[in-house]
Amino acid sequence: LVLDGGDAYEKGSFAETLSSGEATREALPLLPFDARVIGNHDFAWGKDGFSYMVQGMDTPILAANIVNTADGTVMEGVKPYTIIEKKGVKIGILGLDTPETAIRLDPAKVKGIEFKAAVETAKKYVSELKEKEGVDLIVVTSHLGLPEDEKLAKEVEGIDVIVGGHTHNKLEEGKKVGNTIIVQAGTKGGYLGKLDLQV
């Protein structure tokens, strides 16, 4: 599996600012991700700007805890999870973004959506993935940050792996919290993290 921990469209680099995100929009579909999670900086051009960036992209964009304020459904253009089979193993991949996004951004950029707590959202979907979808393995693509990933691993049973982002930690080895392995591969594409699992 090749997974992305979020913040693909961070505003601030010369190329991003000059092209209003087009540089990344053109490059990202060329990378072989199986799934991506939304990060807080992916809303740099607002909710509508993000929707434009991911329009027509084949890679599933995940964010189970970003919902429409009006009816509580998951935000348009994203899915709560995706299911992929590799070598006979049925894998559920769940996405979670940091609720800090709503606090740190101009409210106009996230108007009409809200960010639910990660733990309660994860409990709901981990149960659904196990009981309804019958997955063998649950992986969370998280843009919560390492301390929140550790909390998630402690409070939600059934998560096998958390592939994290947001706090830019370069973990030399996977961190075991309970029965969950947490990995994170730095920032700005400087590293490609690799985790080998024996199931």
CSV table of C-alpha atoms in Angstrom, one decimal:
chain,number,residue,atom,x,y,z
A,1,LEU,CA,0.0,0.0,0.0
A,2,VAL,CA,1.2,3.5,-0.7
A,3,LEU,CA,-0.5,6.1,1.5
A,4,ASP,CA,-0.3,9.8,1.9
A,5,GLY,CA,-0.6,11.6,5.3
A,6,GLY,CA,-2.1,14.9,4.0
A,7,ASP,CA,-1.1,18.5,3.4
A,8,ALA,CA,-0.4,18.0,-0.3
A,9,TYR,CA,-1.6,21.4,-1.3
A,10,GLU,CA,0.2,23.5,1.4
A,11,LYS,CA,0.2,27.2,0.3
A,12,GLY,CA,3.5,28.8,0.9
A,13,SER,CA,6.1,27.3,-1.4
A,14,PHE,CA,7.1,29.4,-4.4
A,15,ALA,CA,5.7,26.9,-7.0
A,16,GLU,CA,2.4,26.5,-5.1
A,17,THR,CA,1.8,30.2,-4.6
A,18,LEU,CA,2.8,31.2,-8.1
A,19,SER,CA,0.5,28.5,-9.7
A,20,SER,CA,-2.3,28.8,-7.1
A,21,GLY,CA,-1.9,25.0,-6.5
A,22,GLU,CA,-1.8,23.9,-10.1
A,23,ALA,CA,1.8,22.6,-9.8
A,24,THR,CA,0.7,20.0,-7.2
A,25,ARG,CA,-2.7,19.4,-8.9
A,26,GLU,CA,-0.8,18.3,-12.1
A,27,ALA,CA,1.9,16.3,-10.3
A,28,LEU,CA,-0.1,14.4,-7.6
A,29,PRO,CA,-2.2,12.1,-9.9
A,30,LEU,CA,1.1,10.8,-11.3
A,31,LEU,CA,2.1,9.3,-7.9
A,32,PRO,CA,0.9,5.8,-7.2
A,33,PHE,CA,-1.1,6.4,-4.0
A,34,ASP,CA,-3.6,3.8,-2.9
A,35,ALA,CA,-5.3,6.4,-0.7
A,36,ARG,CA,-4.8,9.9,0.7
A,37,VAL,CA,-6.0,11.7,3.8
A,38,ILE,CA,-6.9,15.4,3.9
A,39,GLY,CA,-4.6,17.6,5.9
A,40,ASN,CA,-5.4,21.0,7.4
A,41,HIS,CA,-3.2,22.8,4.7
A,42,ASP,CA,-5.3,21.1,2.0
A,43,PHE,CA,-7.8,23.8,2.7
A,44,ALA,CA,-5.4,26.6,1.9
A,45,TRP,CA,-7.6,27.8,-1.0
A,46,GLY,CA,-10.8,26.9,1.0
A,47,LYS,CA,-13.2,24.0,0.7
A,48,ASP,CA,-14.1,24.9,-2.9
A,49,GLY,CA,-10.5,25.2,-3.9
A,50,PHE,CA,-9.8,21.7,-2.4
A,51,SER,CA,-12.7,20.3,-4.3
A,52,TYR,CA,-11.2,21.7,-7.6
A,53,MET,CA,-7.8,20.3,-6.7
A,54,VAL,CA,-9.0,16.7,-6.4
A,55,GLN,CA,-11.6,16.8,-9.2
A,56,GLY,CA,-11.1,13.8,-11.5
A,57,MET,CA,-8.5,12.2,-9.3
A,58,ASP,CA,-8.6,8.4,-9.2
A,59,THR,CA,-7.0,8.0,-5.8
A,60,PRO,CA,-9.5,7.8,-2.9
A,61,ILE,CA,-9.4,10.9,-0.7
A,62,LEU,CA,-10.4,10.0,2.8
A,63,ALA,CA,-11.7,12.1,5.8
A,64,ALA,CA,-14.3,10.3,7.9
A,65,ASN,CA,-14.6,13.1,10.4
A,66,ILE,CA,-15.2,16.0,8.0
A,67,VAL,CA,-19.0,16.3,7.7
A,68,ASN,CA,-21.5,18.7,6.2
A,69,THR,CA,-23.0,20.9,8.9
A,70,ALA,CA,-26.5,20.6,7.4
A,71,ASP,CA,-27.0,16.9,7.5
A,72,GLY,CA,-23.9,15.2,9.0
A,73,THR,CA,-22.9,13.4,5.8
A,74,VAL,CA,-19.3,13.1,4.9
A,75,MET,CA,-18.0,16.1,2.9
A,76,GLU,CA,-18.5,15.9,-0.9
A,77,GLY,CA,-15.5,14.6,-2.8
A,78,VAL,CA,-14.2,12.4,0.0
A,79,LYS,CA,-15.0,9.0,1.5
A,80,PRO,CA,-14.7,7.9,5.1
A,81,TYR,CA,-12.8,4.8,4.1
A,82,THR,CA,-11.8,2.6,1.2
A,83,ILE,CA,-11.2,-1.1,1.0
A,84,ILE,CA,-8.3,-2.7,-0.9
A,85,GLU,CA,-7.3,-6.3,-1.2
A,86,LYS,CA,-3.6,-7.1,-1.4
A,87,LYS,CA,-2.2,-10.7,-1.4
A,88,GLY,CA,-5.5,-12.1,-0.2
A,89,VAL,CA,-5.7,-9.7,2.7
A,90,LYS,CA,-8.8,-7.4,2.8
A,91,ILE,CA,-7.6,-4.0,4.2
A,92,GLY,CA,-9.9,-1.2,5.4
A,93,ILE,CA,-8.2,2.2,5.2
A,94,LEU,CA,-9.9,4.9,7.2
A,95,GLY,CA,-9.0,8.7,7.0
A,96,LEU,CA,-9.0,11.2,9.8
A,97,ASP,CA,-8.1,14.9,9.7
A,98,THR,CA,-7.2,17.2,12.6
A,99,PRO,CA,-10.2,19.1,14.1
A,100,GLU,CA,-7.6,21.9,14.6
A,101,THR,CA,-8.3,22.8,10.9
A,102,ALA,CA,-11.5,24.6,11.8
A,103,ILE,CA,-9.7,26.7,14.5
A,104,ARG,CA,-6.6,27.5,12.6
A,105,LEU,CA,-8.2,28.6,9.3
A,106,ASP,CA,-10.3,31.6,8.3
A,107,PRO,CA,-13.9,30.3,9.0
A,108,ALA,CA,-15.0,31.3,5.5
A,109,LYS,CA,-12.6,28.6,4.1
A,110,VAL,CA,-14.4,25.8,5.9
A,111,LYS,CA,-18.0,27.2,5.8
A,112,GLY,CA,-20.6,24.5,5.7
A,113,ILE,CA,-18.5,21.7,7.2
A,114,GLU,CA,-17.4,20.7,10.6
A,115,PHE,CA,-14.7,18.5,12.0
A,116,LYS,CA,-15.8,15.7,14.4
A,117,ALA,CA,-13.7,14.2,17.2
A,118,ALA,CA,-11.3,11.6,15.9
A,119,VAL,CA,-11.8,9.0,18.6
A,120,GLU,CA,-15.7,8.8,18.4
A,121,THR,CA,-15.5,8.8,14.6
A,122,ALA,CA,-12.9,6.0,14.5
A,123,LYS,CA,-14.9,3.9,16.9
A,124,LYS,CA,-17.9,4.1,14.6
A,125,TYR,CA,-16.0,3.2,11.4
A,126,VAL,CA,-13.7,0.6,12.9
A,127,SER,CA,-16.8,-1.3,14.0
A,128,GLU,CA,-18.4,-0.9,10.6
A,129,LEU,CA,-15.2,-2.1,8.8
A,130,LYS,CA,-15.0,-5.2,11.0
A,131,GLU,CA,-18.6,-6.1,11.3
A,132,LYS,CA,-20.2,-5.0,8.0
A,133,GLU,CA,-17.3,-5.0,5.6
A,134,GLY,CA,-15.4,-8.0,7.1
A,135,VAL,CA,-11.9,-6.6,6.7
A,136,ASP,CA,-8.8,-8.5,8.0
A,137,LEU,CA,-6.7,-5.4,8.7
A,138,ILE,CA,-7.5,-1.8,9.6
A,139,VAL,CA,-5.1,1.0,8.7
A,140,VAL,CA,-5.8,4.6,9.6
A,141,THR,CA,-4.4,7.4,7.4
A,142,SER,CA,-4.2,10.1,10.0
A,143,HIS,CA,-3.5,13.9,9.9
A,144,LEU,CA,-4.0,14.2,13.6
A,145,GLY,CA,-0.3,14.4,14.8
A,146,LEU,CA,1.7,11.9,16.8
A,147,PRO,CA,0.3,12.7,20.3
A,148,GLU,CA,-3.3,12.3,18.9
A,149,ASP,CA,-2.3,9.1,17.1
A,150,GLU,CA,-1.1,7.6,20.4
A,151,LYS,CA,-4.4,8.6,22.0
A,152,LEU,CA,-6.3,7.1,19.2
A,153,ALA,CA,-4.4,3.8,19.5
A,154,LYS,CA,-5.0,3.7,23.3
A,155,GLU,CA,-8.7,4.5,23.1
A,156,VAL,CA,-9.9,2.7,19.9
A,157,GLU,CA,-9.6,-1.1,19.7
A,158,GLY,CA,-9.1,-2.8,16.4
A,159,ILE,CA,-6.7,-0.4,14.6
A,160,ASP,CA,-3.7,-2.3,13.3
A,161,VAL,CA,-1.6,0.5,11.8
A,162,ILE,CA,-1.7,4.3,11.9
A,163,VAL,CA,0.1,6.1,9.1
A,164,GLY,CA,0.4,9.6,10.5
A,165,GLY,CA,1.1,13.2,9.5
A,166,HIS,CA,0.7,16.7,10.7
A,167,THR,CA,3.4,16.9,13.4
A,168,HIS,CA,6.2,16.0,10.9
A,169,ASN,CA,7.9,13.4,13.0
A,170,LYS,CA,10.5,11.2,11.4
A,171,LEU,CA,10.1,7.9,13.2
A,172,GLU,CA,13.0,5.6,12.6
A,173,GLU,CA,11.0,2.6,13.7
A,174,GLY,CA,7.3,1.9,14.1
A,175,LYS,CA,6.0,2.9,17.5
A,176,LYS,CA,3.8,0.2,19.2
A,177,VAL,CA,0.9,1.5,21.3
A,178,GLY,CA,-1.2,-1.4,22.6
A,179,ASN,CA,-1.8,-3.6,19.5
A,180,THR,CA,-1.3,-0.7,17.1
A,181,ILE,CA,1.8,0.3,15.1
A,182,ILE,CA,2.2,4.0,14.4
A,183,VAL,CA,4.5,5.3,11.6
A,184,GLN,CA,5.2,8.7,10.3
A,185,ALA,CA,7.7,9.8,7.7
A,186,GLY,CA,8.8,13.4,8.3
A,187,THR,CA,7.6,16.2,6.0
A,188,LYS,CA,7.8,17.8,2.6
A,189,GLY,CA,8.5,14.5,0.8
A,190,GLY,CA,11.9,14.2,2.4
A,191,TYR,CA,11.4,10.5,3.2
A,192,LEU,CA,9.5,7.5,2.1
A,193,GLY,CA,8.5,5.4,5.1
A,194,LYS,CA,8.4,1.6,4.7
A,195,LEU,CA,6.6,-0.8,7.0
A,196,ASP,CA,6.6,-4.6,6.4
A,197,LEU,CA,3.7,-6.4,7.9
A,198,GLN,CA,3.4,-10.2,8.4
A,199,VAL,CA,-0.3,-11.1,8.6
